[in-house]
Amino acid sequence: MNDTPVVVLTALNLEYEAVREKLTSPEPYLHPRGTLFEVGTLPGGRGRVALALTGKGNQSSAVLTERAIQEFSPAALFFVGVAGALWDTPLGDVVVATHVYAYHGGTSEDDGLKARPRAWESPHGISQTAQHLARLGTWCRHAPAQQDRPHVHFGPIAAGEVVQNSRVSHEAAWIRQTYNDALAVEMEGAGIAQAGHLSGTPVAVVRGISDRADGEKATEADRAWQPVAAANAADFALELAGELVGTEEPSSMREKKDPRDTGNVTNTSNGTVGVQAGHVSGGTFHVSLPASGAAPDVVAELDSLREGLAQERSAGRIDEETYEAASEELDTASKGIEEGTPEGKKSSILALKRLWGLLGDLASLGARIAPLISAVKGTS
C-alpha cells in the first residue's frame, strides 16, 4: 500500500458521509488548529485517505485545503460533492472538472459589468487517468440495479459565491454569456484550485449532479437526488484516487540506467583491478554501479536553482513578488535539508511543491523542480 495519502474534502455532511462509508477503519486525526480529519483506507487497501469537512464557500475551502496539504503532503487532493447542472446533464451523473472558473471576478463600468475571469486547468495526469476510468465504466459497480448507470462528463465547472438556483436570474445570464461551456455550478472549486496551484499539489474536482439550478433546490426531488449524486461522485473519486496512488512514477522521474552498465567487471589482462566497493568471488568482481540518472546533489541543485531564479528576475521574466516568494520557498527547502530530520524532509518537499506552483510556467526552472522533489523524497 502506498504510504502517501490522498486528501478528500467535502462541503456538506451528506457528501462527507458518502465518502466516509466507503473507507475502511476511518480514525480521527485532530489538527493542532482544531480541524478534525478522519484517516481511513481506500477500498481494496490501495492507499490511505484523509477526509475533512470544509463547509460552504471558496474562502473556507481554500484555507482548509492549504492546511491539509501542509499536514499530509498528499499525492493528490480531491474535492467531492454535489453540484447544479447548467445545461442538460442528467441528474445523478458525475462531472469531473477540466477547468474551474471563478466566475464572480469582474469590473463594474458605466456600460455594464465586464468579466475578469480566472481559470485553473485540471492536472494532465489526473485528467488522463479519469478519462481512462470513465471509459472502463467499472467505477460504478455499487450503483443500485434499478437505477440507470451514471455517466461521467468532462468539462469546466463554474465556482462562485452564491447558491445558484435560477436559470433566469442576473447571475444565470452572466454565466451563460461569459462561461457558457461550464457544465455545472458550485461554490468551492475555485478556492481548492487556487490552493492546489500555489502548493503544486494535483487537484481534482468531482461533482455529482443533484439539481438543475433551476429553482428546484430544497424540493423533494432535490432531497432524493442529493444522496445519489453524492454517492456517485464519491465512487468515482475514490476509484480515481486508488488509481493515482497505485500508479508508478512516470518514466521521466524514474532512474534510467545505461543497458551497457551490467554491474560486472571482467579482468581480461590478468592485471590488477581496484574496486572501491563490492565483493570478490574467484576471478570475477561483482560491483554495484550507480544508475546514470542517480539523484543529483540536492544542496548544489538548490543553489543552482537560486542562481537561475535571479537570472530570470534580471531578465524581467518574473516580477518582484514572485521572486521574493520563490526565494522564501528555496530558503525553507534548504533549511529542511540541512536539518536532516523527517520533519525537515517533509518541510523541504512542501516548499518545493509550492515553488513548482510559483514557477511552473517558466520552462527553464519548472522542469528542474520535479526531479528535485523526487531527489529529496529519496534522501534518508
Tab-separated table of C-alpha atoms in Angstrom:
chain	number	residue	atom	x	y	z
A	1	MET	CA	0.000	0.000	0.000
A	2	ASN	CA	1.264	3.458	-0.888
A	3	ASP	CA	2.099	5.422	2.281
A	4	THR	CA	1.420	8.811	0.689
A	5	PRO	CA	-2.227	9.677	1.380
A	6	VAL	CA	-4.827	11.332	-0.777
A	7	VAL	CA	-6.856	14.134	0.799
A	8	VAL	CA	-10.605	14.278	0.142
A	9	LEU	CA	-12.545	17.388	1.150
A	10	THR	CA	-16.296	17.968	1.102
A	11	ALA	CA	-18.537	20.952	1.813
A	12	LEU	CA	-21.609	19.167	3.205
A	13	ASN	CA	-22.089	16.433	5.786
A	14	LEU	CA	-24.085	14.414	3.268
A	15	GLU	CA	-21.078	14.456	0.925
A	16	TYR	CA	-18.735	13.614	3.799
A	17	GLU	CA	-20.798	10.576	4.768
A	18	ALA	CA	-20.897	9.375	1.154
A	19	VAL	CA	-17.088	9.220	1.156
A	20	ARG	CA	-16.633	8.007	4.721
A	21	GLU	CA	-18.874	4.965	4.362
A	22	LYS	CA	-16.634	3.666	1.577
A	23	LEU	CA	-13.429	3.868	3.658
A	24	THR	CA	-12.083	1.084	5.827
A	25	SER	CA	-11.437	1.799	9.519
A	26	PRO	CA	-11.509	5.622	9.479
A	27	GLU	CA	-9.791	7.039	12.565
A	28	PRO	CA	-9.950	10.627	13.900
A	29	TYR	CA	-6.902	12.809	13.318
A	30	LEU	CA	-7.027	16.185	15.070
A	31	HIS	CA	-5.022	19.034	13.585
A	32	PRO	CA	-3.379	21.332	16.179
A	33	ARG	CA	-5.622	24.179	14.970
A	34	GLY	CA	-8.778	22.176	15.569
A	35	THR	CA	-9.611	20.775	12.130
A	36	LEU	CA	-10.779	17.193	12.527
A	37	PHE	CA	-9.723	14.793	9.790
A	38	GLU	CA	-10.521	11.118	9.558
A	39	VAL	CA	-7.874	8.878	8.040
A	40	GLY	CA	-9.005	5.595	6.522
A	41	THR	CA	-8.081	3.103	3.835
A	42	LEU	CA	-9.301	3.096	0.245
A	43	PRO	CA	-11.461	0.203	-0.956
A	44	GLY	CA	-9.193	-2.716	-1.739
A	45	GLY	CA	-6.490	-1.398	0.587
A	46	ARG	CA	-4.794	0.557	-2.203
A	47	GLY	CA	-3.897	3.592	-0.123
A	48	ARG	CA	-4.919	5.984	2.626
A	49	VAL	CA	-7.395	8.853	2.550
A	50	ALA	CA	-7.511	11.867	4.869
A	51	LEU	CA	-11.088	13.166	4.878
A	52	ALA	CA	-12.323	16.536	6.174
A	53	LEU	CA	-15.307	18.876	6.018
A	54	THR	CA	-14.689	22.448	4.829
A	55	GLY	CA	-18.153	23.960	4.907
A	56	LYS	CA	-19.554	26.023	2.050
A	57	GLY	CA	-17.654	28.640	0.079
A	58	ASN	CA	-14.402	29.157	-1.780
A	59	GLN	CA	-12.631	31.001	1.030
A	60	SER	CA	-13.005	28.397	3.774
A	61	SER	CA	-12.273	25.645	1.267
A	62	ALA	CA	-9.033	27.327	0.186
A	63	VAL	CA	-7.849	27.752	3.778
A	64	LEU	CA	-8.540	24.152	4.759
A	65	THR	CA	-7.047	22.872	1.510
A	66	GLU	CA	-3.787	24.612	2.355
A	67	ARG	CA	-3.964	23.214	5.898
A	68	ALA	CA	-4.491	19.673	4.619
A	69	ILE	CA	-1.612	19.983	2.152
A	70	GLN	CA	0.734	21.246	4.858
A	71	GLU	CA	-0.251	18.439	7.204
A	72	PHE	CA	-0.309	15.424	4.879
A	73	SER	CA	1.811	16.265	1.777
A	74	PRO	CA	-0.772	14.326	-0.255
A	75	ALA	CA	-0.243	12.649	-3.606
A	76	ALA	CA	-3.385	14.477	-4.752
A	77	LEU	CA	-6.315	16.380	-3.318
A	78	PHE	CA	-9.958	15.837	-4.276
A	79	PHE	CA	-12.996	17.976	-3.679
A	80	VAL	CA	-16.038	15.722	-3.847
A	81	GLY	CA	-19.719	16.542	-3.642
A	82	VAL	CA	-22.851	17.669	-5.432
A	83	ALA	CA	-23.434	20.486	-7.900
A	84	GLY	CA	-26.137	22.021	-10.044
A	85	ALA	CA	-26.243	21.314	-13.771
A	86	LEU	CA	-26.081	24.356	-16.020
A	87	TRP	CA	-27.422	22.645	-19.111
A	88	ASP	CA	-28.991	19.234	-19.590
A	89	THR	CA	-26.591	16.941	-17.740
A	90	PRO	CA	-28.737	14.117	-16.295
A	91	LEU	CA	-29.314	14.009	-12.561
A	92	GLY	CA	-27.011	11.552	-10.820
A	93	ASP	CA	-24.282	11.805	-13.445
A	94	VAL	CA	-20.745	12.811	-12.475
A	95	VAL	CA	-18.843	15.855	-13.741
A	96	VAL	CA	-15.047	15.936	-13.494
A	97	ALA	CA	-13.666	19.438	-13.912
A	98	THR	CA	-11.292	20.020	-16.804
A	99	HIS	CA	-11.208	23.678	-15.760
A	100	VAL	CA	-12.523	25.574	-12.769
A	101	TYR	CA	-13.844	29.079	-13.425
A	102	ALA	CA	-14.037	31.720	-10.691
A	103	TYR	CA	-16.994	33.414	-12.329
A	104	HIS	CA	-17.544	36.334	-9.964
A	105	GLY	CA	-14.419	38.238	-11.000
A	106	GLY	CA	-15.175	41.418	-12.927
A	107	THR	CA	-15.161	45.188	-13.089
A	108	SER	CA	-18.259	47.395	-12.950
A	109	GLU	CA	-18.217	50.203	-15.522
A	110	ASP	CA	-20.713	52.741	-16.855
A	111	ASP	CA	-21.702	50.480	-19.720
A	112	GLY	CA	-22.072	47.377	-17.591
A	113	LEU	CA	-20.180	44.583	-15.887
A	114	LYS	CA	-17.051	43.323	-17.621
A	115	ALA	CA	-15.678	39.858	-16.877
A	116	ARG	CA	-12.238	39.380	-15.403
A	117	PRO	CA	-12.151	35.608	-15.466
A	118	ARG	CA	-9.792	33.334	-13.615
A	119	ALA	CA	-9.435	29.688	-14.509
A	120	TRP	CA	-7.408	26.695	-13.381
A	121	GLU	CA	-6.872	23.602	-15.507
A	122	SER	CA	-7.032	20.079	-14.178
A	123	PRO	CA	-3.586	18.420	-13.991
A	124	HIS	CA	-2.869	16.384	-17.102
A	125	GLY	CA	-2.120	13.146	-15.248
A	126	ILE	CA	-5.348	13.253	-13.259
A	127	SER	CA	-7.355	14.096	-16.369
A	128	GLN	CA	-5.863	11.209	-18.343
A	129	THR	CA	-6.478	8.681	-15.570
A	130	ALA	CA	-10.027	9.943	-15.033
A	131	GLN	CA	-10.813	9.634	-18.745
A	132	HIS	CA	-9.479	6.080	-18.695
A	133	LEU	CA	-11.666	5.125	-15.720
A	134	ALA	CA	-14.715	6.661	-17.356
A	135	ARG	CA	-14.131	4.582	-20.485
A	136	LEU	CA	-13.782	1.387	-18.462
A	137	GLY	CA	-17.008	2.062	-16.575
A	138	THR	CA	-16.038	-0.190	-13.663
A	139	TRP	CA	-16.150	2.611	-11.090
A	140	CYS	CA	-19.949	2.489	-10.645
A	141	ARG	CA	-20.182	-1.167	-9.681
A	142	HIS	CA	-22.004	-0.195	-6.467
A	143	ALA	CA	-24.864	1.654	-8.190
A	144	PRO	CA	-28.320	0.189	-7.390
A	145	ALA	CA	-29.541	-2.147	-10.110
A	146	GLN	CA	-32.843	-0.310	-10.530
A	147	GLN	CA	-31.117	2.957	-11.453
A	148	ASP	CA	-29.730	3.910	-14.829
A	149	ARG	CA	-25.972	3.601	-14.988
A	150	PRO	CA	-24.471	7.045	-14.263
A	151	HIS	CA	-22.123	8.579	-16.802
A	152	VAL	CA	-19.042	10.733	-16.354
A	153	HIS	CA	-18.772	14.086	-18.130
A	154	PHE	CA	-15.636	16.176	-18.522
A	155	GLY	CA	-15.796	19.938	-18.786
A	156	PRO	CA	-15.469	23.232	-16.938
A	157	ILE	CA	-17.148	23.852	-13.597
A	158	ALA	CA	-18.127	27.377	-12.543
A	159	ALA	CA	-17.464	28.274	-8.898
A	160	GLY	CA	-18.998	31.386	-7.372
A	161	GLU	CA	-20.030	32.846	-4.052
A	162	VAL	CA	-23.810	32.350	-4.183
A	163	VAL	CA	-26.180	29.393	-4.330
A	164	GLN	CA	-27.290	29.346	-7.965
A	165	ASN	CA	-30.948	28.311	-8.105
A	166	SER	CA	-32.350	30.053	-11.171
A	167	ARG	CA	-31.981	29.977	-14.934
A	168	VAL	CA	-33.375	33.481	-15.441
A	169	SER	CA	-31.520	35.471	-12.776
A	170	HIS	CA	-28.802	38.035	-13.474
A	171	GLU	CA	-26.145	35.544	-12.318
A	172	ALA	CA	-27.526	32.815	-14.584
A	173	ALA	CA	-27.439	35.172	-17.568
A	174	TRP	CA	-23.883	36.202	-16.644
A	175	ILE	CA	-22.708	32.587	-16.610
A	176	ARG	CA	-24.421	31.841	-19.940
A	177	GLN	CA	-22.854	34.909	-21.523
A	178	THR	CA	-19.328	34.536	-20.166
A	179	TYR	CA	-18.850	30.892	-19.146
A	180	ASN	CA	-21.226	29.119	-21.485
A	181	ASP	CA	-19.148	25.932	-21.734
A	182	ALA	CA	-19.416	25.228	-17.991
A	183	LEU	CA	-21.314	22.030	-17.207
A	184	ALA	CA	-22.012	22.608	-13.522
A	185	VAL	CA	-22.046	25.325	-10.893
A	186	GLU	CA	-20.905	25.189	-7.255
A	187	MET	CA	-19.220	27.260	-4.521
A	188	GLU	CA	-15.872	25.699	-3.572
A	189	GLY	CA	-13.862	24.661	-6.631
A	190	ALA	CA	-12.069	27.975	-7.217
A	191	GLY	CA	-10.658	28.082	-3.694
A	192	ILE	CA	-9.500	24.478	-3.927
A	193	ALA	CA	-7.905	25.006	-7.336
A	194	GLN	CA	-6.033	28.139	-6.251
A	195	ALA	CA	-4.639	26.473	-3.127
A	196	GLY	CA	-3.534	23.469	-5.157
A	197	HIS	CA	-1.919	25.705	-7.767
A	198	LEU	CA	0.112	27.629	-5.194
A	199	SER	CA	1.324	24.461	-3.468
A	200	GLY	CA	1.993	22.413	-6.596
A	201	THR	CA	-0.413	19.718	-5.385
A	202	PRO	CA	-2.543	17.987	-8.057
A	203	VAL	CA	-6.223	18.788	-7.508
A	204	ALA	CA	-9.370	17.152	-8.870
A	205	VAL	CA	-12.924	18.461	-8.513
A	206	VAL	CA	-15.510	15.672	-8.817
A	207	ARG	CA	-19.211	16.536	-8.622
A	208	GLY	CA	-22.426	14.574	-8.802
A	209	ILE	CA	-25.378	16.396	-10.382
A	210	SER	CA	-28.186	16.715	-7.827
A	211	ASP	CA	-30.284	19.503	-9.400
A	212	ARG	CA	-30.509	21.681	-12.494
A	213	ALA	CA	-30.006	25.065	-10.799
A	214	ASP	CA	-33.493	25.982	-11.959
A	215	GLY	CA	-35.432	26.823	-8.807
A	216	GLU	CA	-35.903	23.229	-7.664
A	217	LYS	CA	-33.337	23.195	-4.851
A	218	ALA	CA	-34.681	22.155	-1.442
A	219	THR	CA	-37.598	20.322	-3.053
A	220	GLU	CA	-38.448	16.658	-2.563
A	221	ALA	CA	-36.752	15.827	-5.862
A	222	ASP	CA	-33.570	17.589	-4.759
A	223	ARG	CA	-33.559	15.794	-1.419
A	224	ALA	CA	-33.970	12.490	-3.235
A	225	TRP	CA	-31.171	13.126	-5.730
A	226	GLN	CA	-28.573	14.619	-3.383
A	227	PRO	CA	-27.528	11.327	-1.719
A	228	VAL	CA	-27.482	9.555	-5.095
A	229	ALA	CA	-25.323	12.248	-6.687
A	230	ALA	CA	-23.007	12.397	-3.671
A	231	ALA	CA	-22.563	8.604	-3.668
A	232	ASN	CA	-21.780	8.535	-7.391
A	233	ALA	CA	-19.213	11.321	-7.032
A	234	ALA	CA	-17.628	9.511	-4.073
A	235	ASP	CA	-17.468	6.226	-6.008
A	236	PHE	CA	-15.684	7.807	-8.946
A	237	ALA	CA	-13.358	9.958	-6.835
A	238	LEU	CA	-12.179	7.070	-4.656
A	239	GLU	CA	-11.668	4.820	-7.672
A	240	LEU	CA	-9.607	7.596	-9.242
A	241	ALA	CA	-7.660	8.075	-6.007
A	242	GLY	CA	-6.856	4.362	-5.929
A	243	GLU	CA	-5.549	4.507	-9.474
A	244	LEU	CA	-3.371	7.525	-8.731
A	245	VAL	CA	-1.705	6.187	-5.585
A	246	GLY	CA	-1.192	2.815	-7.235
A	247	THR	CA	0.476	4.232	-10.346
A	248	GLU	CA	4.244	4.147	-10.676
A	249	GLU	CA	6.131	7.370	-11.146
A	250	PRO	CA	6.308	8.444	-14.792
A	251	SER	CA	9.373	7.370	-16.714
A	252	SER	CA	10.838	10.877	-16.650
A	253	MET	CA	11.001	10.623	-12.840
A	254	ARG	CA	12.498	7.130	-12.709
A	255	GLU	CA	16.158	6.426	-12.607
A	256	LYS	CA	17.460	5.462	-16.031
A	257	LYS	CA	20.284	3.037	-16.481
A	258	ASP	CA	22.536	2.505	-19.445
A	259	PRO	CA	21.911	-1.084	-20.614
A	260	ARG	CA	25.658	-1.459	-21.024
A	261	ASP	CA	26.114	-0.984	-17.261
A	262	THR	CA	25.648	-4.628	-16.323
A	263	GLY	CA	27.376	-4.328	-12.966
A	264	ASN	CA	30.056	-6.896	-13.891
A	265	VAL	CA	33.752	-6.081	-14.156
A	266	THR	CA	35.922	-8.529	-16.072
A	267	ASN	CA	39.706	-8.564	-15.806
A	268	THR	CA	40.851	-9.797	-19.214
A	269	SER	CA	44.512	-8.846	-18.913
A	270	ASN	CA	45.393	-10.641	-15.671
A	271	GLY	CA	46.374	-7.276	-14.220
A	272	THR	CA	45.266	-5.614	-11.030
A	273	VAL	CA	41.769	-4.222	-10.802
A	274	GLY	CA	40.954	-1.826	-7.979
A	275	VAL	CA	37.437	-1.609	-6.659
A	276	GLN	CA	36.103	0.740	-4.035
A	277	ALA	CA	33.185	-1.455	-3.017
A	278	GLY	CA	31.803	-4.881	-3.798
A	279	HIS	CA	32.840	-8.456	-3.180
A	280	VAL	CA	35.235	-10.742	-4.972
A	281	SER	CA	34.392	-14.320	-5.903
A	282	GLY	CA	37.105	-16.277	-7.731
A	283	GLY	CA	38.311	-14.187	-10.630
A	284	THR	CA	35.104	-12.163	-11.011
A	285	PHE	CA	34.423	-8.822	-9.417
A	286	HIS	CA	30.775	-8.089	-8.619
A	287	VAL	CA	30.096	-4.414	-8.155
A	288	SER	CA	27.040	-2.212	-7.974
A	289	LEU	CA	27.224	0.694	-10.369
A	290	PRO	CA	25.055	3.778	-9.837
A	291	ALA	CA	22.406	4.390	-12.439
A	292	SER	CA	23.214	7.137	-14.890
A	293	GLY	CA	20.160	9.066	-13.666
A	294	ALA	CA	21.107	8.960	-9.993
A	295	ALA	CA	19.708	11.687	-7.741
A	296	PRO	CA	21.590	14.962	-8.014
A	297	ASP	CA	23.325	16.647	-5.108
A	298	VAL	CA	20.269	18.297	-3.606
A	299	VAL	CA	22.081	21.191	-1.945
A	300	ALA	CA	24.038	22.012	-5.106
A	301	GLU	CA	20.877	21.829	-7.199
A	302	LEU	CA	19.053	24.172	-4.825
A	303	ASP	CA	21.929	26.655	-5.113
A	304	SER	CA	21.837	26.351	-8.898
A	305	LEU	CA	18.080	26.868	-8.889
A	306	ARG	CA	18.542	30.005	-6.809
A	307	GLU	CA	21.003	31.353	-9.383
A	308	GLY	CA	18.565	30.582	-12.177
A	309	LEU	CA	15.816	32.398	-10.287
A	310	ALA	CA	17.982	35.507	-10.005
A	311	GLN	CA	18.729	35.361	-13.725
A	312	GLU	CA	15.030	35.151	-14.587
A	313	ARG	CA	14.324	38.198	-12.426
A	314	SER	CA	17.173	40.136	-14.048
A	315	ALA	CA	15.772	39.249	-17.464
A	316	GLY	CA	12.352	40.562	-16.422
A	317	ARG	CA	10.592	37.219	-16.849
A	318	ILE	CA	9.293	37.153	-13.270
A	319	ASP	CA	8.044	40.011	-11.116
A	320	GLU	CA	9.455	41.035	-7.764
A	321	GLU	CA	6.651	39.470	-5.707
A	322	THR	CA	7.090	36.091	-7.378
A	323	TYR	CA	10.850	36.313	-6.954
A	324	GLU	CA	10.570	37.038	-3.230
A	325	ALA	CA	8.007	34.268	-2.673
A	326	ALA	CA	10.120	31.767	-4.621
A	327	SER	CA	13.247	32.781	-2.694
A	328	GLU	CA	11.452	32.141	0.594
A	329	GLU	CA	10.452	28.661	-0.561
A	330	LEU	CA	14.049	27.918	-1.575
A	331	ASP	CA	15.222	29.067	1.857
A	332	THR	CA	12.677	26.769	3.511
A	333	ALA	CA	13.715	23.833	1.327
A	334	SER	CA	17.410	24.398	2.073
A	335	LYS	CA	16.777	24.667	5.802
A	336	GLY	CA	14.799	21.423	5.797
A	337	ILE	CA	17.613	19.586	4.016
A	338	GLU	CA	20.179	20.946	6.469
A	339	GLU	CA	18.126	19.710	9.429
A	340	GLY	CA	18.321	16.142	8.154
A	341	THR	CA	15.173	15.089	10.030
A	342	PRO	CA	11.904	13.563	8.757
A	343	GLU	CA	10.170	16.833	9.623
A	344	GLY	CA	12.805	18.782	7.717
A	345	LYS	CA	12.414	16.492	4.713
A	346	LYS	CA	8.650	16.997	4.745
A	347	SER	CA	9.113	20.759	5.002
A	348	SER	CA	11.502	20.720	2.029
A	349	ILE	CA	9.110	18.724	-0.145
A	350	LEU	CA	6.215	21.059	0.635
A	351	ALA	CA	8.360	24.110	-0.089
A	352	LEU	CA	9.429	22.665	-3.438
A	353	LYS	CA	5.821	21.866	-4.340
A	354	ARG	CA	4.862	25.463	-3.613
A	355	LEU	CA	7.866	26.593	-5.638
A	356	TRP	CA	6.629	24.456	-8.518
A	357	GLY	CA	3.293	26.249	-8.312
A	358	LEU	CA	5.045	29.618	-8.479
A	359	LEU	CA	7.497	28.812	-11.272
A	360	GLY	CA	5.732	26.102	-13.268
A	361	ASP	CA	5.126	28.485	-16.176
A	362	LEU	CA	8.872	29.059	-16.595
A	363	ALA	CA	10.175	26.088	-18.551
A	364	SER	CA	13.795	26.833	-17.643
A	365	LEU	CA	13.077	26.444	-13.924
A	366	GLY	CA	9.867	24.440	-13.671
A	367	ALA	CA	11.352	21.395	-15.402
A	368	ARG	CA	14.093	21.223	-12.766
A	369	ILE	CA	11.810	21.183	-9.740
A	370	ALA	CA	10.033	17.836	-10.274
A	371	PRO	CA	13.288	15.795	-10.344
A	372	LEU	CA	14.448	17.757	-7.313
A	373	ILE	CA	11.308	16.801	-5.373
A	374	SER	CA	11.942	13.184	-6.313
A	375	ALA	CA	15.548	13.505	-5.158
A	376	VAL	CA	14.517	14.925	-1.771
A	377	LYS	CA	11.998	12.100	-1.319
A	378	GLY	CA	14.840	9.661	-1.908
A	379	THR	CA	17.079	11.146	0.776
A	380	SER	CA	17.351	9.382	4.109
